[in-house]
Amino acid sequence: MPKPTNELEFPVGFLWGSATAAHQVEGNNYNSDWWQWEHSDRRAEQLRKQNKKPEDYYSAEACDSYNRYEEDFDLLVELNQNAHRISVEWARIEPEQGRFDANEIGHYRKVLQALKRRGIKTFVTLHHFTNPVWFAELGGWEKNDNTSVFVKYASRVLAELGQWIDFVCIINEPNVYAGQSYVGGLWVPQRRNIFLAKTVELNMLDAHKRTYLSLKRLFPNIQFGSAHHVYKLDLQGVLKIFNGLADQFWYKRALDTQAKYSDFIGINYYTRQRMGLTSKRPYISKLPAIFKETDFGWEIYPEGLYQLLLQFKKYSKPVYITENGLADSRDVMRKDFIIGHLEAIHRAIQEGVDVRGYLHWSLLDNFEWAEAYTKEFGLVHIDRRNNFKREVRPSARIYAEICKTNKITAASEERVTHK
Ligand code: BGC
């Protein structure tokens, strides 16, 4: 990874922070389709076949952030972060169709006020992979008619909580949700059908557009945008000529639509995928990584973020990195990962891309979906056997220094002590 020779300073007012999502950190999200699926016979059977215990794959209390959010937000202050992304949980706010729960809305009001009291800018995601059970039973994202149900929920959230929200990420990663649930069949509702996957993605994009069109005029001071997953799909060898087409299919078309109905572009970037021709079926497959891989086996490739950012110049909208991070339980790669990606962002800014903030994924080790608690993405480790004790990792302190000084210095490069 290239080392900075000089200080790299970020624009004045740059936002520095981290991100989480409700189901992954709050705990006890029992009105959601994910919770229901975690406890279903189908899921249990699948896990047992892999010699895994179903109860190890329950989200359960997650990080207990539903109760410990004040403690979590104190950590943001300790780590010099001035922005934070959370999601509000639809299944809590509207546990039955049309019945909005005043207590839960009150809970999120307190959560947002707790951030504001600490002077932290708020990014709020309205949908982060989980659905209320009743919405899933209505056909979920498979039916376009259901998008209006989402817009009603979004309107209610903004009416009740809007005054404490600075940025809204309308729907997190439609392409990942559709891919994992409807192509890979790895997430609820585990329906493998590529046509349905496309329908689901398009319906989510439609919901994004409709939410923007109905709410922006009512809440002109709130910045609305996406949290779109982009990874660098890097076709190798003779397939190289299709790289443009692959980008188009994987994220560009969706982003083109979203950008029209957004005040900012929110980007979640983690890795690249090298694909090439092989002699065995299915003939096109993943090639080995060239650079280091995270605990998830994802190649660390900041250059991909730089290349993608340059492509976003054409939208002429502010860009926020709404997620970027890695599974690294020993905290041996996180510091270089963060600095490498920040250098890539800095380079893109020098070349005219209007990047205005960076939110690291994640503040806490949390429920990593189908992988449960086996992958640790946190700046802060959660000791699950010791009453959810929060332990700040050394890399988080280096990041904190960058957040405080608004720059990467040679010192931030060197100062890290590993246990
Ligand atoms: C998702 C997060 C997830 C992270 C790491 C992102 O695509 O938005 O919920 O934890 O990736 O897998």
CSV table of C-alpha atoms in Angstrom, one decimal, residues 206-406:
chain,number,residue,atom,x,y,z
A,206,ASP,CA,-39.0,2.7,-7.6
A,207,ALA,CA,-39.6,3.1,-3.8
A,208,HIS,CA,-36.5,5.3,-3.6
A,209,LYS,CA,-37.7,7.5,-6.4
A,210,ARG,CA,-41.3,7.8,-5.0
A,211,THR,CA,-40.0,8.5,-1.5
A,212,TYR,CA,-37.8,11.3,-2.8
A,213,LEU,CA,-40.5,12.8,-4.9
A,214,SER,CA,-43.1,12.9,-2.1
A,215,LEU,CA,-40.8,13.9,0.8
A,216,LYS,CA,-38.1,16.2,-0.6
A,217,ARG,CA,-40.6,19.1,-1.1
A,218,LEU,CA,-41.9,18.6,2.5
A,219,PHE,CA,-38.4,18.4,4.1
A,220,PRO,CA,-36.2,20.6,1.9
A,221,ASN,CA,-33.5,20.9,4.6
A,222,ILE,CA,-32.9,17.1,4.8
A,223,GLN,CA,-30.5,15.7,2.3
A,224,PHE,CA,-31.9,12.5,0.7
A,225,GLY,CA,-29.7,9.9,-1.0
A,226,SER,CA,-28.7,6.3,-1.4
A,227,ALA,CA,-26.4,3.8,0.2
A,228,HIS,CA,-25.5,1.9,-2.9
A,229,HIS,CA,-23.1,-1.1,-2.9
A,230,VAL,CA,-20.5,-0.8,-5.5
A,231,TYR,CA,-17.6,-3.2,-5.9
A,232,LYS,CA,-15.1,-3.2,-8.6
A,233,LEU,CA,-16.0,-6.1,-10.9
A,234,ASP,CA,-12.6,-6.7,-12.6
A,235,LEU,CA,-12.9,-9.0,-15.5
A,236,GLN,CA,-9.5,-10.3,-16.5
A,237,GLY,CA,-7.9,-11.7,-19.7
A,238,VAL,CA,-10.1,-11.8,-22.8
A,239,LEU,CA,-13.1,-10.8,-20.7
A,240,LYS,CA,-11.5,-7.4,-20.1
A,241,ILE,CA,-13.5,-5.9,-23.0
A,242,PHE,CA,-16.7,-6.5,-21.1
A,243,ASN,CA,-15.7,-4.5,-18.0
A,244,GLY,CA,-17.8,-1.5,-19.0
A,245,LEU,CA,-20.8,-3.7,-19.6
A,246,ALA,CA,-20.4,-5.5,-16.2
A,247,ASP,CA,-20.2,-2.1,-14.4
A,248,GLN,CA,-23.3,-1.1,-16.2
A,249,PHE,CA,-25.2,-4.2,-15.1
A,250,TRP,CA,-23.9,-4.4,-11.6
A,251,TYR,CA,-24.4,-0.8,-10.4
A,252,LYS,CA,-24.4,2.0,-13.0
A,253,ARG,CA,-27.9,1.6,-14.3
A,254,ALA,CA,-29.3,1.6,-10.7
A,255,LEU,CA,-27.1,4.5,-9.7
A,256,ASP,CA,-28.1,6.5,-12.7
A,257,THR,CA,-31.7,6.2,-11.7
A,258,GLN,CA,-31.0,6.9,-8.0
A,259,ALA,CA,-28.8,9.9,-8.7
A,260,LYS,CA,-31.7,11.6,-10.5
A,261,TYR,CA,-33.8,11.4,-7.3
A,262,SER,CA,-31.1,12.1,-4.7
A,263,ASP,CA,-29.4,15.1,-3.2
A,264,PHE,CA,-26.2,13.1,-2.6
A,265,ILE,CA,-24.7,9.8,-3.7
A,266,GLY,CA,-24.0,7.4,-0.9
A,267,ILE,CA,-21.6,4.7,-1.7
A,268,ASN,CA,-20.8,1.4,0.1
A,269,TYR,CA,-17.4,0.1,-1.0
A,270,TYR,CA,-15.6,-3.0,0.3
A,271,THR,CA,-13.6,-4.9,-2.3
A,272,ARG,CA,-13.2,-5.9,-5.9
A,273,GLN,CA,-14.0,-9.2,-7.6
A,274,ARG,CA,-11.5,-10.5,-10.1
A,275,MET,CA,-13.3,-12.8,-12.6
A,276,GLY,CA,-11.8,-14.7,-15.5
A,277,LEU,CA,-12.1,-17.7,-17.8
A,278,THR,CA,-11.2,-21.1,-16.4
A,279,SER,CA,-11.1,-24.5,-18.1
A,280,LYS,CA,-13.7,-26.0,-15.8
A,281,ARG,CA,-17.4,-25.4,-15.5
A,282,PRO,CA,-18.9,-22.8,-15.0
A,283,TYR,CA,-16.0,-21.5,-17.1
A,284,ILE,CA,-16.2,-18.0,-15.7
A,285,SER,CA,-15.2,-17.8,-12.1
A,286,LYS,CA,-13.6,-15.9,-9.3
A,287,LEU,CA,-9.8,-15.6,-9.6
A,288,PRO,CA,-7.4,-15.6,-6.6
A,289,ALA,CA,-6.8,-12.2,-5.0
A,290,ILE,CA,-3.6,-10.4,-5.6
A,291,PHE,CA,-3.5,-8.3,-2.5
A,292,LYS,CA,-4.3,-9.2,1.1
A,293,GLU,CA,-7.6,-10.6,2.0
A,294,THR,CA,-9.8,-9.8,5.0
A,295,ASP,CA,-11.2,-12.5,7.4
A,296,PHE,CA,-14.1,-12.7,4.9
A,297,GLY,CA,-11.7,-13.5,2.0
A,298,TRP,CA,-12.4,-10.1,0.5
A,299,GLU,CA,-9.4,-8.6,-1.4
A,300,ILE,CA,-8.3,-5.2,0.0
A,301,TYR,CA,-8.2,-2.9,-3.0
A,302,PRO,CA,-8.5,0.8,-2.4
A,303,GLU,CA,-7.6,1.6,-6.0
A,304,GLY,CA,-11.0,0.3,-6.9
A,305,LEU,CA,-12.7,2.9,-4.8
A,306,TYR,CA,-10.6,5.6,-6.5
A,307,GLN,CA,-11.5,4.4,-10.0
A,308,LEU,CA,-15.2,4.2,-9.1
A,309,LEU,CA,-15.2,7.6,-7.5
A,310,LEU,CA,-13.9,9.2,-10.7
A,311,GLN,CA,-16.9,7.7,-12.5
A,312,PHE,CA,-19.3,9.5,-10.1
A,313,LYS,CA,-18.1,12.9,-11.1
A,314,LYS,CA,-20.6,13.0,-13.9
A,315,TYR,CA,-23.5,13.1,-11.4
A,316,SER,CA,-22.4,16.5,-10.1
A,317,LYS,CA,-23.7,15.7,-6.7
A,318,PRO,CA,-21.9,15.4,-3.3
A,319,VAL,CA,-20.6,11.9,-2.5
A,320,TYR,CA,-20.5,10.3,0.9
A,321,ILE,CA,-18.9,7.0,1.6
A,322,THR,CA,-21.7,5.5,3.6
A,323,GLU,CA,-19.9,2.3,4.3
A,324,ASN,CA,-16.3,1.0,3.9
A,325,GLY,CA,-14.7,-1.5,6.2
A,326,LEU,CA,-13.4,-5.0,6.8
A,327,ALA,CA,-13.7,-8.2,8.9
A,328,ASP,CA,-10.5,-8.3,10.9
A,329,SER,CA,-10.9,-9.8,14.3
A,330,ARG,CA,-7.2,-9.4,15.2
A,331,ASP,CA,-7.1,-5.8,14.1
A,332,VAL,CA,-4.0,-6.4,12.1
A,333,MET,CA,-5.2,-4.9,8.8
A,334,ARG,CA,-7.7,-2.3,9.8
A,335,LYS,CA,-5.3,0.6,10.1
A,336,ASP,CA,-3.8,0.1,6.7
A,337,PHE,CA,-7.2,-0.5,5.2
A,338,ILE,CA,-8.6,2.8,6.5
A,339,ILE,CA,-5.5,4.8,5.5
A,340,GLY,CA,-5.4,3.1,2.1
A,341,HIS,CA,-9.0,3.9,1.3
A,342,LEU,CA,-8.7,7.5,2.7
A,343,GLU,CA,-5.7,8.1,0.4
A,344,ALA,CA,-7.8,6.8,-2.5
A,345,ILE,CA,-10.6,9.2,-1.5
A,346,HIS,CA,-8.2,12.1,-1.1
A,347,ARG,CA,-6.8,11.4,-4.6
A,348,ALA,CA,-10.3,11.4,-6.1
A,349,ILE,CA,-11.0,14.8,-4.3
A,350,GLN,CA,-7.9,16.3,-5.8
A,351,GLU,CA,-9.3,15.2,-9.2
A,352,GLY,CA,-12.5,17.0,-8.7
A,353,VAL,CA,-14.9,14.5,-7.1
A,354,ASP,CA,-16.9,16.2,-4.4
A,355,VAL,CA,-16.5,13.6,-1.6
A,356,ARG,CA,-17.8,15.2,1.7
A,357,GLY,CA,-17.6,12.4,4.2
A,358,TYR,CA,-16.5,8.9,5.3
A,359,LEU,CA,-18.5,6.6,7.5
A,360,HIS,CA,-16.5,3.5,8.5
A,361,TRP,CA,-18.4,0.1,8.7
A,362,SER,CA,-18.8,-0.4,11.5
A,363,LEU,CA,-18.6,1.2,14.9
A,364,LEU,CA,-19.2,-2.2,16.6
A,365,ASP,CA,-18.6,-5.9,15.9
A,366,ASN,CA,-22.2,-6.8,15.0
A,367,PHE,CA,-24.6,-9.4,13.6
A,368,GLU,CA,-23.1,-10.0,10.2
A,369,TRP,CA,-26.3,-11.5,8.6
A,370,ALA,CA,-25.9,-15.1,7.4
A,371,GLU,CA,-22.5,-15.2,9.1
A,372,ALA,CA,-23.9,-14.1,12.5
A,373,TYR,CA,-21.1,-13.1,14.9
A,374,THR,CA,-18.2,-14.9,13.1
A,375,LYS,CA,-17.0,-11.8,11.3
A,376,GLU,CA,-15.8,-8.8,13.2
A,377,PHE,CA,-16.1,-5.4,11.4
A,378,GLY,CA,-16.0,-3.2,14.5
A,379,LEU,CA,-13.7,-0.3,15.3
A,380,VAL,CA,-14.9,-1.4,18.7
A,381,HIS,CA,-14.8,-5.1,19.7
A,382,ILE,CA,-17.8,-6.4,21.6
A,383,ASP,CA,-17.0,-9.0,24.2
A,384,ARG,CA,-20.2,-11.1,23.9
A,385,ARG,CA,-19.2,-13.3,26.9
A,386,ASN,CA,-18.6,-10.4,29.1
A,387,ASN,CA,-21.9,-8.5,29.2
A,388,PHE,CA,-21.3,-6.9,25.8
A,389,LYS,CA,-18.3,-5.0,27.0
A,390,ARG,CA,-17.1,-2.5,24.5
A,391,GLU,CA,-13.3,-2.5,23.8
A,392,VAL,CA,-11.9,0.1,21.5
A,393,ARG,CA,-9.4,-1.4,19.0
A,394,PRO,CA,-6.0,0.2,18.4
A,395,SER,CA,-6.9,1.0,14.8
A,396,ALA,CA,-9.9,3.0,16.0
A,397,ARG,CA,-7.5,5.3,17.9
A,398,ILE,CA,-5.5,6.0,14.7
A,399,TYR,CA,-8.7,6.7,12.8
A,400,ALA,CA,-9.7,9.0,15.7
A,401,GLU,CA,-6.6,11.1,15.2
A,402,ILE,CA,-7.4,11.4,11.5
A,403,CYS,CA,-11.0,12.5,12.4
A,404,LYS,CA,-9.7,15.1,14.9
A,405,THR,CA,-7.0,16.6,12.7
A,406,ASN,CA,-8.9,16.2,9.4
